[in-house]
mmCIF file of C-alpha atoms in Angstrom:
data_model
loop_
_atom_site.group_PDB
_atom_site.id
_atom_site.type_symbol
_atom_site.label_atom_id
_atom_site.label_comp_id
_atom_site.label_asym_id
_atom_site.label_seq_id
_atom_site.Cartn_x
_atom_site.Cartn_y
_atom_site.Cartn_z
ATOM 1 C CA UNK A 235 35.270 66.454 -3.500
ATOM 2 C CA UNK A 236 35.680 62.751 -2.712
ATOM 3 C CA UNK A 237 31.983 62.282 -1.904
ATOM 4 C CA UNK A 238 31.185 62.970 -5.575
ATOM 5 C CA UNK A 239 33.492 60.196 -6.859
ATOM 6 C CA UNK A 240 30.570 57.751 -7.296
ATOM 7 C CA UNK A 241 29.149 60.088 -9.967
ATOM 8 C CA UNK A 242 32.299 59.730 -12.059
ATOM 9 C CA UNK A 243 32.398 55.992 -11.386
ATOM 10 C CA UNK A 244 28.838 55.649 -12.715
ATOM 11 C CA UNK A 245 29.756 57.475 -15.944
ATOM 12 C CA UNK A 246 32.930 55.392 -16.291
ATOM 13 C CA UNK A 247 30.893 52.178 -16.107
ATOM 14 C CA UNK A 248 28.828 53.416 -19.062
ATOM 15 C CA UNK A 249 31.839 54.466 -21.148
ATOM 16 C CA UNK A 250 35.351 54.834 -19.697
ATOM 17 C CA UNK A 251 36.269 57.316 -22.451
ATOM 18 C CA UNK A 252 33.832 59.849 -20.969
ATOM 19 C CA UNK A 253 35.723 60.258 -17.695
ATOM 20 C CA UNK A 254 39.141 61.845 -17.227
ATOM 21 C CA UNK A 255 40.829 59.129 -15.181
ATOM 22 C CA UNK A 256 43.277 60.434 -12.652
ATOM 23 C CA UNK A 257 41.279 63.656 -12.222
ATOM 24 C CA UNK A 258 39.131 63.362 -9.092
ATOM 25 C CA UNK A 259 35.652 64.824 -8.708
ATOM 26 C CA UNK A 260 36.059 68.553 -8.125
ATOM 27 C CA UNK A 261 34.641 71.998 -8.800
ATOM 28 C CA UNK A 262 36.913 74.209 -10.878
ATOM 29 C CA UNK A 263 36.871 77.702 -9.441
ATOM 30 C CA UNK A 264 38.538 79.212 -12.504
ATOM 31 C CA UNK A 265 39.727 77.211 -15.479
ATOM 32 C CA UNK A 266 41.941 77.836 -17.244
ATOM 33 C CA UNK A 267 43.867 79.656 -14.541
ATOM 34 C CA UNK A 268 47.089 81.630 -14.861
ATOM 35 C CA UNK A 269 49.664 79.362 -16.577
ATOM 36 C CA UNK A 270 52.269 78.113 -14.118
ATOM 37 C CA UNK A 271 55.040 79.930 -16.014
ATOM 38 C CA UNK A 272 53.188 83.243 -15.480
ATOM 39 C CA UNK A 273 51.945 82.562 -11.937
ATOM 40 C CA UNK A 274 53.101 85.291 -9.562
ATOM 41 C CA UNK A 275 53.382 85.508 -5.792
ATOM 42 C CA UNK A 276 50.465 87.953 -6.000
ATOM 43 C CA UNK A 277 48.333 85.305 -7.748
ATOM 44 C CA UNK A 278 49.188 82.745 -5.061
ATOM 45 C CA UNK A 279 48.402 85.272 -2.323
ATOM 46 C CA UNK A 280 45.116 86.036 -4.066
ATOM 47 C CA UNK A 281 44.128 82.352 -4.066
ATOM 48 C CA UNK A 282 45.061 81.990 -0.405
ATOM 49 C CA UNK A 283 43.241 85.189 0.583
ATOM 50 C CA UNK A 284 40.058 84.280 -1.257
ATOM 51 C CA UNK A 285 40.037 80.785 0.250
ATOM 52 C CA UNK A 286 40.463 82.278 3.717
ATOM 53 C CA UNK A 287 37.541 84.645 3.126
ATOM 54 C CA UNK A 288 35.015 81.835 2.570
ATOM 55 C CA UNK A 289 33.980 79.314 5.216
ATOM 56 C CA UNK A 290 33.882 75.586 4.646
ATOM 57 C CA UNK A 291 30.497 74.761 3.153
ATOM 58 C CA UNK A 292 27.962 71.977 3.378
ATOM 59 C CA UNK A 293 26.740 71.312 -0.147
ATOM 60 C CA UNK A 294 23.775 69.680 -1.793
ATOM 61 C CA UNK A 295 24.253 68.314 -5.289
ATOM 62 C CA UNK A 296 20.964 67.534 -6.967
ATOM 63 C CA UNK A 297 20.720 68.984 -10.486
ATOM 64 C CA UNK A 298 22.168 67.275 -13.560
ATOM 65 C CA UNK A 299 22.903 69.451 -16.579
ATOM 66 C CA UNK A 300 23.802 68.367 -20.091
ATOM 67 C CA UNK A 301 25.228 70.601 -22.756
ATOM 68 C CA UNK A 302 26.887 69.662 -26.017
ATOM 69 C CA UNK A 303 28.558 66.396 -25.011
ATOM 70 C CA UNK A 304 29.071 67.501 -21.433
ATOM 71 C CA UNK A 305 27.277 66.089 -18.360
ATOM 72 C CA UNK A 306 27.686 67.739 -14.970
ATOM 73 C CA UNK A 307 26.042 68.240 -11.591
ATOM 74 C CA UNK A 308 25.627 71.827 -10.454
ATOM 75 C CA UNK A 309 27.000 72.949 -7.096
ATOM 76 C CA UNK A 310 25.098 76.160 -6.304
ATOM 77 C CA UNK A 311 26.581 76.308 -2.810
ATOM 78 C CA UNK A 312 29.963 77.178 -4.348
ATOM 79 C CA UNK A 313 28.746 79.763 -6.862
ATOM 80 C CA UNK A 314 29.744 82.694 -4.647
ATOM 81 C CA UNK A 315 33.360 81.542 -4.368
ATOM 82 C CA UNK A 316 33.505 80.742 -8.093
ATOM 83 C CA UNK A 317 32.235 84.262 -8.845
ATOM 84 C CA UNK A 318 34.839 85.736 -6.465
ATOM 85 C CA UNK A 319 37.659 83.985 -8.329
ATOM 86 C CA UNK A 320 36.329 85.235 -11.663
ATOM 87 C CA UNK A 321 36.163 88.768 -10.262
ATOM 88 C CA UNK A 322 39.732 88.545 -8.902
ATOM 89 C CA UNK A 323 41.066 87.512 -12.339
ATOM 90 C CA UNK A 324 38.726 89.312 -14.780
ATOM 91 C CA UNK A 325 41.006 88.755 -17.777
ATOM 92 C CA UNK A 326 40.552 84.977 -17.649
ATOM 93 C CA UNK A 327 37.562 83.551 -19.541
ATOM 94 C CA UNK A 328 36.088 80.494 -17.800
ATOM 95 C CA UNK A 329 36.408 77.430 -20.041
ATOM 96 C CA UNK A 330 37.628 79.787 -22.797
ATOM 97 C CA UNK A 331 34.035 80.980 -23.175
ATOM 98 C CA UNK A 332 32.649 77.557 -24.166
ATOM 99 C CA UNK A 333 29.794 77.767 -21.642
ATOM 100 C CA UNK A 334 29.258 81.529 -21.678
ATOM 101 C CA UNK A 335 30.660 84.257 -19.442
ATOM 102 C CA UNK A 336 29.261 82.911 -16.149
ATOM 103 C CA UNK A 337 28.989 79.107 -16.216
ATOM 104 C CA UNK A 338 27.478 77.554 -13.107
ATOM 105 C CA UNK A 339 29.690 75.983 -10.456
ATOM 106 C CA UNK A 340 29.631 72.261 -11.215
ATOM 107 C CA UNK A 341 31.257 68.861 -10.971
ATOM 108 C CA UNK A 342 32.081 67.597 -14.458
ATOM 109 C CA UNK A 343 30.939 63.998 -14.717
ATOM 110 C CA UNK A 344 31.356 63.178 -18.420
ATOM 111 C CA UNK A 345 33.023 64.880 -21.360
ATOM 112 C CA UNK A 346 32.693 63.846 -24.978
ATOM 113 C CA UNK A 347 29.206 62.394 -24.491
ATOM 114 C CA UNK A 348 28.274 63.511 -27.995
ATOM 115 C CA UNK A 349 26.080 60.469 -28.508
ATOM 116 C CA UNK A 350 22.669 61.474 -27.067
ATOM 117 C CA UNK A 351 22.036 57.893 -25.935
ATOM 118 C CA UNK A 352 25.291 57.785 -23.950
ATOM 119 C CA UNK A 353 24.538 61.184 -22.416
ATOM 120 C CA UNK A 354 21.050 59.996 -21.445
ATOM 121 C CA UNK A 355 22.478 56.861 -19.830
ATOM 122 C CA UNK A 356 24.971 58.945 -17.840
ATOM 123 C CA UNK A 357 22.194 61.348 -16.759
ATOM 124 C CA UNK A 358 20.059 58.439 -15.583
ATOM 125 C CA UNK A 359 22.920 56.722 -13.762
ATOM 126 C CA UNK A 360 24.064 59.784 -11.871
ATOM 127 C CA UNK A 361 20.512 60.981 -11.300
ATOM 128 C CA UNK A 362 19.887 57.820 -9.319
ATOM 129 C CA UNK A 363 22.755 58.824 -6.973
ATOM 130 C CA UNK A 364 21.327 62.252 -6.223
ATOM 131 C CA UNK A 365 20.751 64.138 -4.054
ATOM 132 C CA UNK A 366 24.273 63.988 -2.710
ATOM 133 C CA UNK A 367 25.422 65.772 0.425
ATOM 134 C CA UNK A 368 29.074 66.757 0.728
ATOM 135 C CA UNK A 369 31.307 69.403 2.242
ATOM 136 C CA UNK A 370 33.876 71.716 0.671
ATOM 137 C CA UNK A 371 36.767 72.368 3.049
ATOM 138 C CA UNK A 372 39.682 73.556 0.927
ATOM 139 C CA UNK A 373 40.873 75.140 -2.300
ATOM 140 C CA UNK A 374 43.644 73.436 -4.206
ATOM 141 C CA UNK A 375 45.737 75.113 -6.875
ATOM 142 C CA UNK A 376 46.729 72.514 -9.446
ATOM 143 C CA UNK A 377 49.026 72.851 -12.436
ATOM 144 C CA UNK A 378 49.407 70.701 -15.551
ATOM 145 C CA UNK A 379 52.607 68.679 -15.792
ATOM 146 C CA UNK A 380 53.863 65.903 -18.040
ATOM 147 C CA UNK A 381 52.505 63.453 -15.440
ATOM 148 C CA UNK A 382 49.067 65.100 -15.423
ATOM 149 C CA UNK A 383 47.553 67.634 -13.038
ATOM 150 C CA UNK A 384 49.601 68.080 -9.873
ATOM 151 C CA UNK A 385 48.749 70.090 -6.743
ATOM 152 C CA UNK A 386 50.834 73.192 -6.147
ATOM 153 C CA UNK A 387 49.242 73.914 -2.771
ATOM 154 C CA UNK A 388 46.068 73.386 -0.770
ATOM 155 C CA UNK A 389 44.580 75.980 1.541
ATOM 156 C CA UNK A 390 41.628 75.380 3.875
ATOM 157 C CA UNK A 391 38.498 77.456 3.438
ATOM 158 C CA UNK A 392 37.930 80.025 6.160
ATOM 159 C CA UNK A 393 41.391 79.772 7.704
ATOM 160 C CA UNK A 394 43.698 82.796 7.432
ATOM 161 C CA UNK A 395 47.054 81.912 5.886
ATOM 162 C CA UNK A 396 49.949 82.746 8.173
ATOM 163 C CA UNK A 397 50.334 85.437 10.831
#
């Protein structure tokens, strides 16, 4: 979600430690996902099939949320696809349950903003950049590696995969 990069840049200017450098602005559809060592062809087909079943979407980002050291912007236009991924893999708990069973689709802007003043500064900085219009066009499956998160594949939204 490149259009949301200025949100992360604003938080980084307040405190670089709050932003995961090298991880672009994105909406996690299901994190943690199946570990790469356990990922099956069926899982990959499931990701591709779900992506194909949802059209590309114009999105409006306008609400900032803060919870326990975490600052994010909700992305309600992607909630349906996030819910579909959670339904497809019911044994996986989003964020290991940290934000409840059904956390809202969101772009994480800052993590570790435990200082209320820092969190307030981030909220104010990103709030001044909203509303933000963007478009979601693809789903990317990424896996952790020694070099950081790496894409395994990208599939466009709304486009059937293969014949």
